PDB file of C-alpha atoms and ligand atoms in Angstrom:
ATOM      1  CA  UNK A   1       4.224 -15.207   6.876  1.00 92.00           C
ATOM      2  CA  UNK A   2       4.114 -18.081   4.406  1.00 96.00           C
ATOM      3  CA  UNK A   3       7.411 -19.569   3.405  1.00 97.00           C
ATOM      4  CA  UNK A   4       7.974 -22.098   0.656  1.00 97.00           C
ATOM      5  CA  UNK A   5      11.421 -23.686   0.743  1.00 97.00           C
ATOM      6  CA  UNK A   6      12.876 -26.009  -1.889  1.00 97.00           C
ATOM      7  CA  UNK A   7       9.436 -27.463  -2.597  1.00 98.00           C
ATOM      8  CA  UNK A   8       9.019 -30.069  -5.316  1.00 98.00           C
ATOM      9  CA  UNK A   9       6.087 -32.298  -6.153  1.00 98.00           C
ATOM     10  CA  UNK A  10       6.418 -35.614  -7.891  1.00 97.00           C
ATOM     11  CA  UNK A  11       3.109 -37.427  -8.452  1.00 95.00           C
ATOM     12  CA  UNK A  12       2.794 -41.169  -7.983  1.00 92.00           C
ATOM     13  CA  UNK A  13       3.323 -41.750 -11.717  1.00 94.00           C
ATOM     14  CA  UNK A  14       6.781 -40.185 -11.214  1.00 93.00           C
ATOM     15  CA  UNK A  15       5.774 -36.991 -13.027  1.00 96.00           C
ATOM     16  CA  UNK A  16       7.409 -33.899 -11.536  1.00 96.00           C
ATOM     17  CA  UNK A  17       4.724 -31.207 -11.538  1.00 97.00           C
ATOM     18  CA  UNK A  18       6.759 -28.708  -9.523  1.00 97.00           C
ATOM     19  CA  UNK A  19      10.519 -28.382  -9.143  1.00 96.00           C
ATOM     20  CA  UNK A  20      12.347 -26.624  -6.382  1.00 96.00           C
ATOM     21  CA  UNK A  21      10.082 -23.696  -5.548  1.00 96.00           C
ATOM     22  CA  UNK A  22      11.244 -20.977  -3.183  1.00 96.00           C
ATOM     23  CA  UNK A  23       9.053 -18.044  -2.129  1.00 95.00           C
ATOM     24  CA  UNK A  24       8.321 -15.967   0.934  1.00 95.00           C
ATOM     25  CA  UNK A  25       4.930 -14.283   1.080  1.00 94.00           C
ATOM     26  CA  UNK A  26       4.001 -11.644   3.626  1.00 90.00           C
ATOM     27  CA  UNK A  27       0.847  -9.955   2.384  1.00 90.00           C
ATOM     28  CA  UNK A  28      -1.056  -8.601  -0.581  1.00 92.00           C
ATOM     29  CA  UNK A  29      -2.279 -10.202  -3.748  1.00 94.00           C
ATOM     30  CA  UNK A  30       0.007 -12.686  -5.479  1.00 95.00           C
ATOM     31  CA  UNK A  31      -1.023 -13.653  -8.998  1.00 95.00           C
ATOM     32  CA  UNK A  32      -0.033 -17.107 -10.251  1.00 95.00           C
ATOM     33  CA  UNK A  33       0.233 -17.064 -14.007  1.00 94.00           C
ATOM     34  CA  UNK A  34       1.092 -20.030 -16.160  1.00 91.00           C
ATOM     35  CA  UNK A  35      -0.218 -22.166 -18.986  1.00 89.00           C
ATOM     36  CA  UNK A  36      -2.341 -25.293 -18.502  1.00 90.00           C
ATOM     37  CA  UNK A  37      -0.270 -27.835 -16.610  1.00 93.00           C
ATOM     38  CA  UNK A  38       2.265 -25.279 -15.319  1.00 94.00           C
ATOM     39  CA  UNK A  39       1.720 -26.492 -11.749  1.00 96.00           C
ATOM     40  CA  UNK A  40      -0.454 -23.703 -10.316  1.00 96.00           C
ATOM     41  CA  UNK A  41      -3.076 -25.987  -8.758  1.00 97.00           C
ATOM     42  CA  UNK A  42      -0.357 -28.355  -7.544  1.00 98.00           C
ATOM     43  CA  UNK A  43       1.277 -25.502  -5.639  1.00 98.00           C
ATOM     44  CA  UNK A  44      -2.035 -24.219  -4.272  1.00 98.00           C
ATOM     45  CA  UNK A  45      -3.121 -27.660  -3.083  1.00 97.00           C
ATOM     46  CA  UNK A  46       0.106 -28.037  -1.137  1.00 98.00           C
ATOM     47  CA  UNK A  47      -0.315 -24.627   0.500  1.00 98.00           C
ATOM     48  CA  UNK A  48      -3.905 -25.571   1.376  1.00 97.00           C
ATOM     49  CA  UNK A  49      -2.544 -28.824   2.931  1.00 97.00           C
ATOM     50  CA  UNK A  50      -4.643 -31.110   0.730  1.00 96.00           C
ATOM     51  CA  UNK A  51      -1.477 -32.443  -0.902  1.00 96.00           C
ATOM     52  CA  UNK A  52       2.058 -32.955   0.443  1.00 96.00           C
ATOM     53  CA  UNK A  53       5.326 -31.850  -1.111  1.00 97.00           C
ATOM     54  CA  UNK A  54       7.673 -34.647  -2.195  1.00 97.00           C
ATOM     55  CA  UNK A  55      10.558 -32.468  -1.086  1.00 97.00           C
ATOM     56  CA  UNK A  56      10.932 -29.245   0.846  1.00 98.00           C
ATOM     57  CA  UNK A  57       8.833 -27.501   3.480  1.00 98.00           C
ATOM     58  CA  UNK A  58       6.026 -24.958   3.610  1.00 98.00           C
ATOM     59  CA  UNK A  59       5.741 -23.018   6.844  1.00 98.00           C
ATOM     60  CA  UNK A  60       3.036 -20.678   8.128  1.00 97.00           C
ATOM     61  CA  UNK A  61       4.286 -18.412  10.906  1.00 94.00           C
ATOM     62  CA  UNK A  62       7.203 -20.757  11.390  1.00 94.00           C
ATOM     63  CA  UNK A  63       5.152 -24.013  11.624  1.00 95.00           C
ATOM     64  CA  UNK A  64       5.643 -26.770   9.061  1.00 97.00           C
ATOM     65  CA  UNK A  65       2.073 -26.961   7.736  1.00 97.00           C
ATOM     66  CA  UNK A  66       2.396 -30.596   6.723  1.00 97.00           C
ATOM     67  CA  UNK A  67       3.422 -31.588  10.250  1.00 96.00           C
ATOM     68  CA  UNK A  68       0.995 -29.320  12.051  1.00 94.00           C
ATOM     69  CA  UNK A  69      -1.535 -27.634   9.816  1.00 94.00           C
ATOM     70  CA  UNK A  70      -4.084 -26.547  12.437  1.00 93.00           C
ATOM     71  CA  UNK A  71      -3.069 -22.882  12.543  1.00 95.00           C
ATOM     72  CA  UNK A  72      -2.898 -22.603   8.769  1.00 96.00           C
ATOM     73  CA  UNK A  73      -6.277 -24.293   8.284  1.00 95.00           C
ATOM     74  CA  UNK A  74      -7.814 -21.973  10.846  1.00 94.00           C
ATOM     75  CA  UNK A  75      -6.496 -18.998   8.889  1.00 95.00           C
ATOM     76  CA  UNK A  76      -7.241 -20.403   5.425  1.00 96.00           C
ATOM     77  CA  UNK A  77      -9.937 -19.786   2.832  1.00 96.00           C
ATOM     78  CA  UNK A  78      -9.646 -22.030  -0.226  1.00 96.00           C
ATOM     79  CA  UNK A  79     -11.498 -22.191  -3.496  1.00 95.00           C
ATOM     80  CA  UNK A  80     -10.245 -25.283  -5.358  1.00 95.00           C
ATOM     81  CA  UNK A  81     -10.225 -25.299  -9.155  1.00 93.00           C
ATOM     82  CA  UNK A  82     -12.939 -27.928  -9.340  1.00 88.00           C
ATOM     83  CA  UNK A  83     -15.377 -26.964  -6.695  1.00 85.00           C
ATOM     84  CA  UNK A  84     -18.329 -29.243  -6.043  1.00 82.00           C
ATOM     85  CA  UNK A  85     -21.523 -28.029  -4.458  1.00 81.00           C
ATOM     86  CA  UNK A  86     -24.537 -29.821  -3.043  1.00 89.00           C
ATOM     87  CA  UNK A  87     -27.216 -29.167  -5.667  1.00 92.00           C
ATOM     88  CA  UNK A  88     -30.215 -29.523  -3.356  1.00 95.00           C
ATOM     89  CA  UNK A  89     -29.075 -26.885  -0.885  1.00 96.00           C
ATOM     90  CA  UNK A  90     -29.837 -23.218  -1.288  1.00 96.00           C
ATOM     91  CA  UNK A  91     -26.969 -20.727  -1.145  1.00 95.00           C
ATOM     92  CA  UNK A  92     -27.818 -19.848   2.453  1.00 95.00           C
ATOM     93  CA  UNK A  93     -28.081 -23.500   3.490  1.00 96.00           C
ATOM     94  CA  UNK A  94     -24.803 -24.365   1.779  1.00 96.00           C
ATOM     95  CA  UNK A  95     -22.923 -21.482   3.383  1.00 96.00           C
ATOM     96  CA  UNK A  96     -24.350 -22.397   6.809  1.00 96.00           C
ATOM     97  CA  UNK A  97     -23.216 -25.960   6.245  1.00 95.00           C
ATOM     98  CA  UNK A  98     -19.701 -24.831   5.299  1.00 94.00           C
ATOM     99  CA  UNK A  99     -19.600 -22.472   8.297  1.00 95.00           C
ATOM    100  CA  UNK A 100     -20.474 -25.383  10.589  1.00 94.00           C
ATOM    101  CA  UNK A 101     -17.726 -27.535   9.018  1.00 91.00           C
ATOM    102  CA  UNK A 102     -15.264 -24.710   9.586  1.00 91.00           C
ATOM    103  CA  UNK A 103     -16.339 -24.594  13.234  1.00 91.00           C
ATOM    104  CA  UNK A 104     -17.487 -20.962  13.078  1.00 93.00           C
ATOM    105  CA  UNK A 105     -19.717 -19.387  15.692  1.00 93.00           C
ATOM    106  CA  UNK A 106     -23.131 -19.711  14.010  1.00 92.00           C
ATOM    107  CA  UNK A 107     -24.481 -16.409  15.250  1.00 92.00           C
ATOM    108  CA  UNK A 108     -21.556 -14.517  13.735  1.00 91.00           C
ATOM    109  CA  UNK A 109     -21.623 -16.769  10.673  1.00 94.00           C
ATOM    110  CA  UNK A 110     -25.236 -15.823   9.864  1.00 95.00           C
ATOM    111  CA  UNK A 111     -24.303 -12.149   9.631  1.00 95.00           C
ATOM    112  CA  UNK A 112     -21.245 -13.002   7.582  1.00 95.00           C
ATOM    113  CA  UNK A 113     -23.343 -15.134   5.206  1.00 97.00           C
ATOM    114  CA  UNK A 114     -25.755 -12.248   4.596  1.00 96.00           C
ATOM    115  CA  UNK A 115     -22.823  -9.930   4.018  1.00 95.00           C
ATOM    116  CA  UNK A 116     -21.177 -12.312   1.527  1.00 95.00           C
ATOM    117  CA  UNK A 117     -24.395 -13.031  -0.353  1.00 96.00           C
ATOM    118  CA  UNK A 118     -24.768  -9.329  -0.785  1.00 94.00           C
ATOM    119  CA  UNK A 119     -21.107  -8.777  -1.744  1.00 91.00           C
ATOM    120  CA  UNK A 120     -21.265 -11.482  -4.401  1.00 92.00           C
ATOM    121  CA  UNK A 121     -24.576 -10.288  -5.837  1.00 91.00           C
ATOM    122  CA  UNK A 122     -26.441 -13.449  -4.967  1.00 94.00           C
ATOM    123  CA  UNK A 123     -29.283 -11.877  -2.963  1.00 95.00           C
ATOM    124  CA  UNK A 124     -31.954 -12.649  -5.557  1.00 94.00           C
ATOM    125  CA  UNK A 125     -30.925 -16.297  -5.716  1.00 94.00           C
ATOM    126  CA  UNK A 126     -30.049 -16.832  -2.044  1.00 94.00           C
ATOM    127  CA  UNK A 127     -32.970 -19.152  -1.374  1.00 94.00           C
ATOM    128  CA  UNK A 128     -32.879 -21.089  -4.612  1.00 95.00           C
ATOM    129  CA  UNK A 129     -31.209 -24.507  -4.952  1.00 95.00           C
ATOM    130  CA  UNK A 130     -27.622 -24.207  -6.109  1.00 94.00           C
ATOM    131  CA  UNK A 131     -28.255 -27.005  -8.597  1.00 92.00           C
ATOM    132  CA  UNK A 132     -30.238 -24.509 -10.694  1.00 91.00           C
ATOM    133  CA  UNK A 133     -27.536 -21.822 -10.647  1.00 92.00           C
ATOM    134  CA  UNK A 134     -25.544 -20.806 -13.697  1.00 90.00           C
ATOM    135  CA  UNK A 135     -21.816 -21.679 -13.749  1.00 86.00           C
ATOM    136  CA  UNK A 136     -20.839 -18.145 -12.803  1.00 88.00           C
ATOM    137  CA  UNK A 137     -23.279 -18.050  -9.879  1.00 91.00           C
ATOM    138  CA  UNK A 138     -21.895 -21.344  -8.600  1.00 90.00           C
ATOM    139  CA  UNK A 139     -18.404 -19.925  -8.842  1.00 90.00           C
ATOM    140  CA  UNK A 140     -19.492 -16.953  -6.739  1.00 92.00           C
ATOM    141  CA  UNK A 141     -20.815 -19.323  -4.070  1.00 94.00           C
ATOM    142  CA  UNK A 142     -17.377 -20.927  -4.115  1.00 93.00           C
ATOM    143  CA  UNK A 143     -15.766 -17.550  -3.554  1.00 93.00           C
ATOM    144  CA  UNK A 144     -18.233 -16.802  -0.737  1.00 95.00           C
ATOM    145  CA  UNK A 145     -17.446 -20.041   1.120  1.00 96.00           C
ATOM    146  CA  UNK A 146     -13.718 -19.284   0.893  1.00 96.00           C
ATOM    147  CA  UNK A 147     -14.333 -15.943   2.612  1.00 95.00           C
ATOM    148  CA  UNK A 148     -16.609 -17.223   5.410  1.00 96.00           C
ATOM    149  CA  UNK A 149     -13.959 -17.210   8.115  1.00 94.00           C
ATOM    150  CA  UNK A 150     -12.444 -13.885   7.029  1.00 93.00           C
ATOM    151  CA  UNK A 151      -9.235 -15.779   6.186  1.00 96.00           C
ATOM    152  CA  UNK A 152      -5.724 -14.422   6.690  1.00 96.00           C
ATOM    153  CA  UNK A 153      -4.614 -16.474   3.755  1.00 97.00           C
ATOM    154  CA  UNK A 154      -6.955 -16.823   0.817  1.00 96.00           C
ATOM    155  CA  UNK A 155      -6.182 -19.251  -1.995  1.00 97.00           C
ATOM    156  CA  UNK A 156      -8.405 -18.999  -5.041  1.00 95.00           C
ATOM    157  CA  UNK A 157      -7.708 -21.277  -7.974  1.00 95.00           C
ATOM    158  CA  UNK A 158      -9.074 -19.720 -11.174  1.00 93.00           C
ATOM    159  CA  UNK A 159     -11.786 -17.809  -9.349  1.00 91.00           C
ATOM    160  CA  UNK A 160     -12.984 -15.858 -12.370  1.00 90.00           C
ATOM    161  CA  UNK A 161     -13.677 -18.842 -14.614  1.00 88.00           C
ATOM    162  CA  UNK A 162     -17.240 -18.572 -15.887  1.00 85.00           C
ATOM    163  CA  UNK A 163     -17.766 -15.044 -14.588  1.00 87.00           C
ATOM    164  CA  UNK A 164     -19.185 -12.480 -16.983  1.00 90.00           C
ATOM    165  CA  UNK A 165     -17.248  -9.192 -17.438  1.00 90.00           C
ATOM    166  CA  UNK A 166     -19.301  -7.365 -14.792  1.00 90.00           C
ATOM    167  CA  UNK A 167     -18.835 -10.093 -12.250  1.00 87.00           C
ATOM    168  CA  UNK A 168     -15.114 -10.284 -13.072  1.00 89.00           C
ATOM    169  CA  UNK A 169     -14.848  -6.600 -12.348  1.00 89.00           C
ATOM    170  CA  UNK A 170     -16.808  -7.056  -9.102  1.00 87.00           C
ATOM    171  CA  UNK A 171     -14.480  -9.860  -8.132  1.00 88.00           C
ATOM    172  CA  UNK A 172     -11.383  -7.726  -8.822  1.00 88.00           C
ATOM    173  CA  UNK A 173     -12.839  -4.935  -6.710  1.00 88.00           C
ATOM    174  CA  UNK A 174     -13.669  -7.390  -3.938  1.00 87.00           C
ATOM    175  CA  UNK A 175     -10.102  -8.703  -3.941  1.00 89.00           C
ATOM    176  CA  UNK A 176      -8.722  -5.160  -3.907  1.00 87.00           C
ATOM    177  CA  UNK A 177     -10.908  -4.284  -0.941  1.00 86.00           C
ATOM    178  CA  UNK A 178      -9.673  -7.331   0.989  1.00 85.00           C
ATOM    179  CA  UNK A 179      -6.028  -7.254   0.224  1.00 70.00           C
ATOM    180  CA  UNK A 180      -4.574  -5.033   2.932  1.00 74.00           C
ATOM    181  CA  UNK A 181      -4.027  -7.457   5.777  1.00 80.00           C
ATOM    182  CA  UNK A 182      -4.133 -10.772   3.967  1.00 93.00           C
ATOM    183  CA  UNK A 183      -2.133 -13.004   1.719  1.00 96.00           C
ATOM    184  CA  UNK A 184      -4.253 -13.653  -1.358  1.00 96.00           C
ATOM    185  CA  UNK A 185      -2.965 -16.208  -3.833  1.00 96.00           C
ATOM    186  CA  UNK A 186      -4.909 -16.158  -7.059  1.00 95.00           C
ATOM    187  CA  UNK A 187      -4.309 -18.263 -10.147  1.00 95.00           C
ATOM    188  CA  UNK A 188      -5.625 -17.347 -13.537  1.00 90.00           C
ATOM    189  CA  UNK A 189      -5.034 -17.468 -17.272  1.00 84.00           C
ATOM    190  CA  UNK A 190      -6.702 -14.108 -17.634  1.00 85.00           C
ATOM    191  CA  UNK A 191      -3.840 -11.684 -17.318  1.00 88.00           C
ATOM    192  CA  UNK A 192      -6.114  -8.696 -16.738  1.00 85.00           C
ATOM    193  CA  UNK A 193      -7.431 -10.365 -13.563  1.00 86.00           C
ATOM    194  CA  UNK A 194      -4.097  -9.762 -11.870  1.00 88.00           C
ATOM    195  CA  UNK A 195      -2.727  -6.832 -13.854  1.00 86.00           C
ATOM    196  CA  UNK A 196      -4.246  -4.187 -11.627  1.00 80.00           C
ATOM    197  CA  UNK A 197      -4.583  -5.954  -8.297  1.00 84.00           C
ATOM    198  CA  UNK A 198      -1.558  -8.213  -7.872  1.00 89.00           C
ATOM    199  CA  UNK A 199       1.418  -6.764  -6.053  1.00 88.00           C
ATOM    200  CA  UNK A 200       3.537  -9.661  -7.143  1.00 93.00           C
ATOM    201  CA  UNK A 201       3.378 -12.091 -10.001  1.00 94.00           C
ATOM    202  CA  UNK A 202       4.507 -15.681  -9.885  1.00 95.00           C
ATOM    203  CA  UNK A 203       5.138 -16.742 -13.442  1.00 93.00           C
ATOM    204  CA  UNK A 204       5.367 -20.504 -13.860  1.00 93.00           C
ATOM    205  CA  UNK A 205       6.121 -22.743 -16.789  1.00 91.00           C
ATOM    206  CA  UNK A 206       6.205 -26.556 -16.798  1.00 92.00           C
ATOM    207  CA  UNK A 207       6.613 -26.807 -13.051  1.00 95.00           C
ATOM    208  CA  UNK A 208       9.373 -24.229 -12.828  1.00 94.00           C
ATOM    209  CA  UNK A 209       9.303 -20.823 -11.218  1.00 94.00           C
ATOM    210  CA  UNK A 210      10.255 -18.355 -13.923  1.00 91.00           C
ATOM    211  CA  UNK A 211       9.960 -15.290 -11.784  1.00 90.00           C
ATOM    212  CA  UNK A 212       8.490 -14.081  -8.541  1.00 94.00           C
ATOM    213  CA  UNK A 213       8.594 -10.367  -8.875  1.00 92.00           C
ATOM    214  CA  UNK A 214       6.670  -7.131  -8.958  1.00 92.00           C
ATOM    215  CA  UNK A 215       4.476  -6.395 -11.915  1.00 90.00           C
ATOM    216  CA  UNK A 216       6.722  -3.453 -12.905  1.00 91.00           C
ATOM    217  CA  UNK A 217       9.887  -5.559 -12.806  1.00 92.00           C
ATOM    218  CA  UNK A 218       8.337  -7.995 -15.226  1.00 91.00           C
ATOM    219  CA  UNK A 219       7.328  -5.153 -17.558  1.00 92.00           C
ATOM    220  CA  UNK A 220      10.761  -3.523 -17.287  1.00 94.00           C
ATOM    221  CA  UNK A 221      12.404  -6.781 -18.307  1.00 92.00           C
ATOM    222  CA  UNK A 222      10.703  -6.456 -21.716  1.00 94.00           C
ATOM    223  CA  UNK A 223      11.204  -2.731 -22.187  1.00 96.00           C
ATOM    224  CA  UNK A 224      12.317  -2.073 -25.785  1.00 96.00           C
ATOM    225  CA  UNK A 225      11.507  -5.619 -26.896  1.00 96.00           C
ATOM    226  CA  UNK A 226       7.840  -5.275 -27.839  1.00 97.00           C
ATOM    227  CA  UNK A 227       7.028  -4.244 -31.394  1.00 97.00           C
ATOM    228  CA  UNK A 228       4.149  -3.774 -33.729  1.00 96.00           C
ATOM    229  CA  UNK A 229       4.667  -4.279 -37.438  1.00 95.00           C
ATOM    230  CA  UNK A 230       2.550  -4.478 -40.547  1.00 95.00           C
ATOM    231  CA  UNK A 231       3.049  -7.497 -42.739  1.00 93.00           C
ATOM    232  CA  UNK A 232       1.578  -9.096 -45.842  1.00 90.00           C
ATOM    233  CA  UNK A 233       0.299 -12.685 -45.648  1.00 85.00           C
ATOM    234  CA  UNK A 234       3.634 -14.292 -46.612  1.00 86.00           C
ATOM    235  CA  UNK A 235       5.764 -11.997 -44.418  1.00 90.00           C
ATOM    236  CA  UNK A 236       3.439 -12.810 -41.552  1.00 92.00           C
ATOM    237  CA  UNK A 237       4.231 -16.540 -41.783  1.00 92.00           C
ATOM    238  CA  UNK A 238       7.917 -15.667 -41.726  1.00 92.00           C
ATOM    239  CA  UNK A 239       7.509 -13.464 -38.658  1.00 94.00           C
ATOM    240  CA  UNK A 240       5.467 -16.137 -36.868  1.00 92.00           C
ATOM    241  CA  UNK A 241       8.188 -18.715 -37.572  1.00 92.00           C
ATOM    242  CA  UNK A 242      11.026 -16.524 -36.418  1.00 93.00           C
ATOM    243  CA  UNK A 243       9.587 -14.587 -33.512  1.00 94.00           C
ATOM    244  CA  UNK A 244       7.338 -14.770 -30.515  1.00 95.00           C
ATOM    245  CA  UNK A 245       4.109 -13.130 -31.630  1.00 95.00           C
ATOM    246  CA  UNK A 246       1.066 -11.838 -29.811  1.00 93.00           C
ATOM    247  CA  UNK A 247      -2.146 -10.423 -31.245  1.00 92.00           C
ATOM    248  CA  UNK A 248      -2.543 -10.382 -34.990  1.00 94.00           C
ATOM    249  CA  UNK A 249      -5.206  -8.086 -36.401  1.00 94.00           C
ATOM    250  CA  UNK A 250      -6.304  -7.693 -40.002  1.00 92.00           C
ATOM    251  CA  UNK A 251      -6.511  -4.051 -41.134  1.00 91.00           C
ATOM    252  CA  UNK A 252      -6.755  -2.390 -44.535  1.00 89.00           C
ATOM    253  CA  UNK A 253      -2.992  -1.805 -44.663  1.00 86.00           C
ATOM    254  CA  UNK A 254      -2.203  -5.485 -43.923  1.00 88.00           C
ATOM    255  CA  UNK A 255      -1.810  -7.755 -40.931  1.00 93.00           C
ATOM    256  CA  UNK A 256      -0.838  -5.842 -37.784  1.00 95.00           C
ATOM    257  CA  UNK A 257       1.211  -8.134 -35.610  1.00 96.00           C
ATOM    258  CA  UNK A 258       2.618  -7.741 -32.105  1.00 97.00           C
ATOM    259  CA  UNK A 259       6.121  -9.177 -31.795  1.00 97.00           C
ATOM    260  CA  UNK A 260       8.354  -9.722 -28.781  1.00 96.00           C
ATOM    261  CA  UNK A 261      11.955  -9.628 -29.852  1.00 94.00           C
ATOM    262  CA  UNK A 262      15.249  -8.075 -28.867  1.00 92.00           C
ATOM    263  CA  UNK A 263      15.919  -7.240 -32.518  1.00 93.00           C
ATOM    264  CA  UNK A 264      13.718  -5.132 -34.743  1.00 95.00           C
ATOM    265  CA  UNK A 265      11.584  -7.740 -36.514  1.00 94.00           C
ATOM    266  CA  UNK A 266      10.745  -5.700 -39.644  1.00 92.00           C
ATOM    267  CA  UNK A 267      11.783  -2.384 -41.149  1.00 93.00           C
ATOM    268  CA  UNK A 268       8.355  -0.868 -40.407  1.00 94.00           C
ATOM    269  CA  UNK A 269       8.301  -2.150 -36.796  1.00 95.00           C
ATOM    270  CA  UNK A 270       7.598   0.373 -34.047  1.00 97.00           C
ATOM    271  CA  UNK A 271       8.252  -0.112 -30.336  1.00 97.00           C
ATOM    272  CA  UNK A 272       5.312  -0.514 -27.945  1.00 97.00           C
ATOM    273  CA  UNK A 273       5.018  -0.390 -24.179  1.00 96.00           C
ATOM    274  CA  UNK A 274       5.151  -3.932 -22.786  1.00 96.00           C
ATOM    275  CA  UNK A 275       2.070  -5.313 -21.064  1.00 94.00           C
ATOM    276  CA  UNK A 276       1.756  -8.177 -18.622  1.00 92.00           C
ATOM    277  CA  UNK A 277       0.261 -10.229 -21.430  1.00 93.00           C
ATOM    278  CA  UNK A 278       3.461  -9.730 -23.455  1.00 94.00           C
ATOM    279  CA  UNK A 279       5.481 -10.951 -20.476  1.00 92.00           C
ATOM    280  CA  UNK A 280       3.226 -13.975 -20.088  1.00 91.00           C
ATOM    281  CA  UNK A 281       3.506 -14.856 -23.774  1.00 92.00           C
ATOM    282  CA  UNK A 282       7.250 -14.311 -23.846  1.00 91.00           C
ATOM    283  CA  UNK A 283       8.191 -16.192 -20.695  1.00 88.00           C
ATOM    284  CA  UNK A 284       5.876 -19.136 -21.318  1.00 85.00           C
ATOM    285  CA  UNK A 285       6.746 -19.460 -24.982  1.00 82.00           C
ATOM    286  CA  UNK A 286       8.630 -22.512 -26.155  1.00 68.00           C
ATOM    287  CA  UNK A 287      10.525 -20.215 -28.548  1.00 61.00           C
ATOM    288  CA  UNK A 288      12.048 -18.191 -25.746  1.00 61.00           C
ATOM    289  CA  UNK A 289      15.806 -18.060 -25.989  1.00 49.00           C
ATOM    290  CA  UNK A 290      15.841 -18.444 -29.746  1.00 44.00           C
ATOM    291  CA  UNK A 291      15.491 -14.731 -30.326  1.00 43.00           C
ATOM    292  CA  UNK A 292      16.151 -13.169 -26.968  1.00 40.00           C
ATOM    293  CA  UNK A 293      18.990 -14.298 -24.726  1.00 35.00           C
TER     294      UNK A 293
HETATM  295  N1  ATP B 301      -2.715 -36.452  -9.421  1.00 93.98           N
HETATM  296  C1  ATP B 301      -1.877 -36.306 -10.430  1.00 93.98           C
HETATM  297  N2  ATP B 301      -1.149 -37.333 -10.901  1.00 93.98           N
HETATM  298  C2  ATP B 301      -0.283 -37.172 -11.941  1.00 93.98           C
HETATM  299  N3  ATP B 301      -0.064 -35.992 -12.568  1.00 93.98           N
HETATM  300  C3  ATP B 301      -0.771 -34.937 -12.141  1.00 93.98           C
HETATM  301  C4  ATP B 301      -1.710 -35.026 -11.060  1.00 93.98           C
HETATM  302  N4  ATP B 301      -2.256 -33.800 -10.867  1.00 93.98           N
HETATM  303  C5  ATP B 301      -1.682 -32.992 -11.783  1.00 93.98           C
HETATM  304  N5  ATP B 301      -0.808 -33.674 -12.545  1.00 93.98           N
HETATM  305  C6  ATP B 301       0.027 -33.124 -13.624  1.00 93.98           C
HETATM  306  O1  ATP B 301       0.837 -32.102 -13.079  1.00 93.98           O
HETATM  307  C7  ATP B 301       0.975 -31.009 -13.983  1.00 93.98           C
HETATM  308  C8  ATP B 301       0.540 -29.739 -13.284  1.00 93.98           C
HETATM  309  O2  ATP B 301      -0.860 -29.804 -13.043  1.00 93.98           O
HETATM  310  P1  ATP B 301      -1.636 -28.600 -12.348  1.00 93.98           P
HETATM  311  O3  ATP B 301      -3.045 -29.048 -12.199  1.00 93.98           O
HETATM  312  O4  ATP B 301      -0.905 -28.199 -11.131  1.00 93.98           O
HETATM  313  O5  ATP B 301      -1.489 -27.475 -13.466  1.00 93.98           O
HETATM  314  P2  ATP B 301      -2.191 -26.034 -13.536  1.00 93.98           P
HETATM  315  O6  ATP B 301      -1.090 -25.033 -13.723  1.00 93.98           O
HETATM  316  O7  ATP B 301      -3.089 -25.841 -12.400  1.00 93.98           O
HETATM  317  O8  ATP B 301      -2.994 -26.153 -14.908  1.00 93.98           O
HETATM  318  P3  ATP B 301      -4.442 -25.538 -15.320  1.00 93.98           P
HETATM  319  O9  ATP B 301      -4.168 -24.158 -15.803  1.00 93.98           O
HETATM  320  O10 ATP B 301      -4.871 -26.420 -16.440  1.00 93.98           O
HETATM  321  O11 ATP B 301      -5.334 -25.609 -14.142  1.00 93.98           O
HETATM  322  C9  ATP B 301       0.133 -31.375 -15.206  1.00 93.98           C
HETATM  323  O12 ATP B 301       0.982 -31.889 -16.196  1.00 93.98           O
HETATM  324  C10 ATP B 301      -0.810 -32.443 -14.697  1.00 93.98           C
HETATM  325  O13 ATP B 301      -1.144 -33.354 -15.704  1.00 93.98           O
HETATM  326 MG1   MG B 302      -5.065 -25.556 -12.225  1.00 93.98          MG
END
């Protein structure tokens, strides 16, 4: 079990990137959602023990990981947001190198490497230098190295960046196939990456935890507050000023705009079922509180 208690992070320039986080994680996929600068990577780095909290404690099976991180590091797989690779090594060479650094049994590691290369669709490129890989292929190598030790806790910071739609789907399926006996913490801006797989969502904004709850709870909190209305150009500006808006699509009948509001935003507005994207937009919007309590 991973426990985060009263954790804050103030960087050396006195900037507070995370304030007073509290969470207990036992298993399954946890999706971290938040805008640029929300503090997702800051939180992940502290859990991965590459950065220390300014206040509070993080424990793994009862051990303070910043006093004794050996057990956590043994159980950890981590894909940092900016992941550097050695361009002259092939995928196989790089994964062998990482396996050696992780202190894995090399005989077992070789089988695992073959398995992962296959799982991440890198077989054709396995013996080519990583320096010649596309961005998405490099990202998949990053995911593979995080899985080398079959980690009990997997932290992946924006793992789907640069992946094409097929590879994103493969990644989601891979995560779903792993999730039973692990804690998987995944950050993303792409709501659909976590919509189907995450058991719990951590929604963050400007270093604050907005909610740590089940997907459904988040959707229920917006039930009855998501609308679609049709507006002319001038009405649209008015709606955008007054309300939190989502997608706006031009159709023959006018501009079709998605609005999140407690009150009916226009006489022609019809209610829609909330999606996780609505929740993300609503809870991370600077306008929140102006229209909905
Ligand atoms: N080393 C640092 N020194 C000072 N401020 C930092 C440092 N690292 C991050 N920050 C600041 O802390 C805040 C949170 O950064 P963080 O990287 O955790 O955000 P994030 O949610 O991961 O964003 P993104 O979606 O862009 O990856 C940002 O305002 C960032 O500028
Ligand atoms: Mg980040």
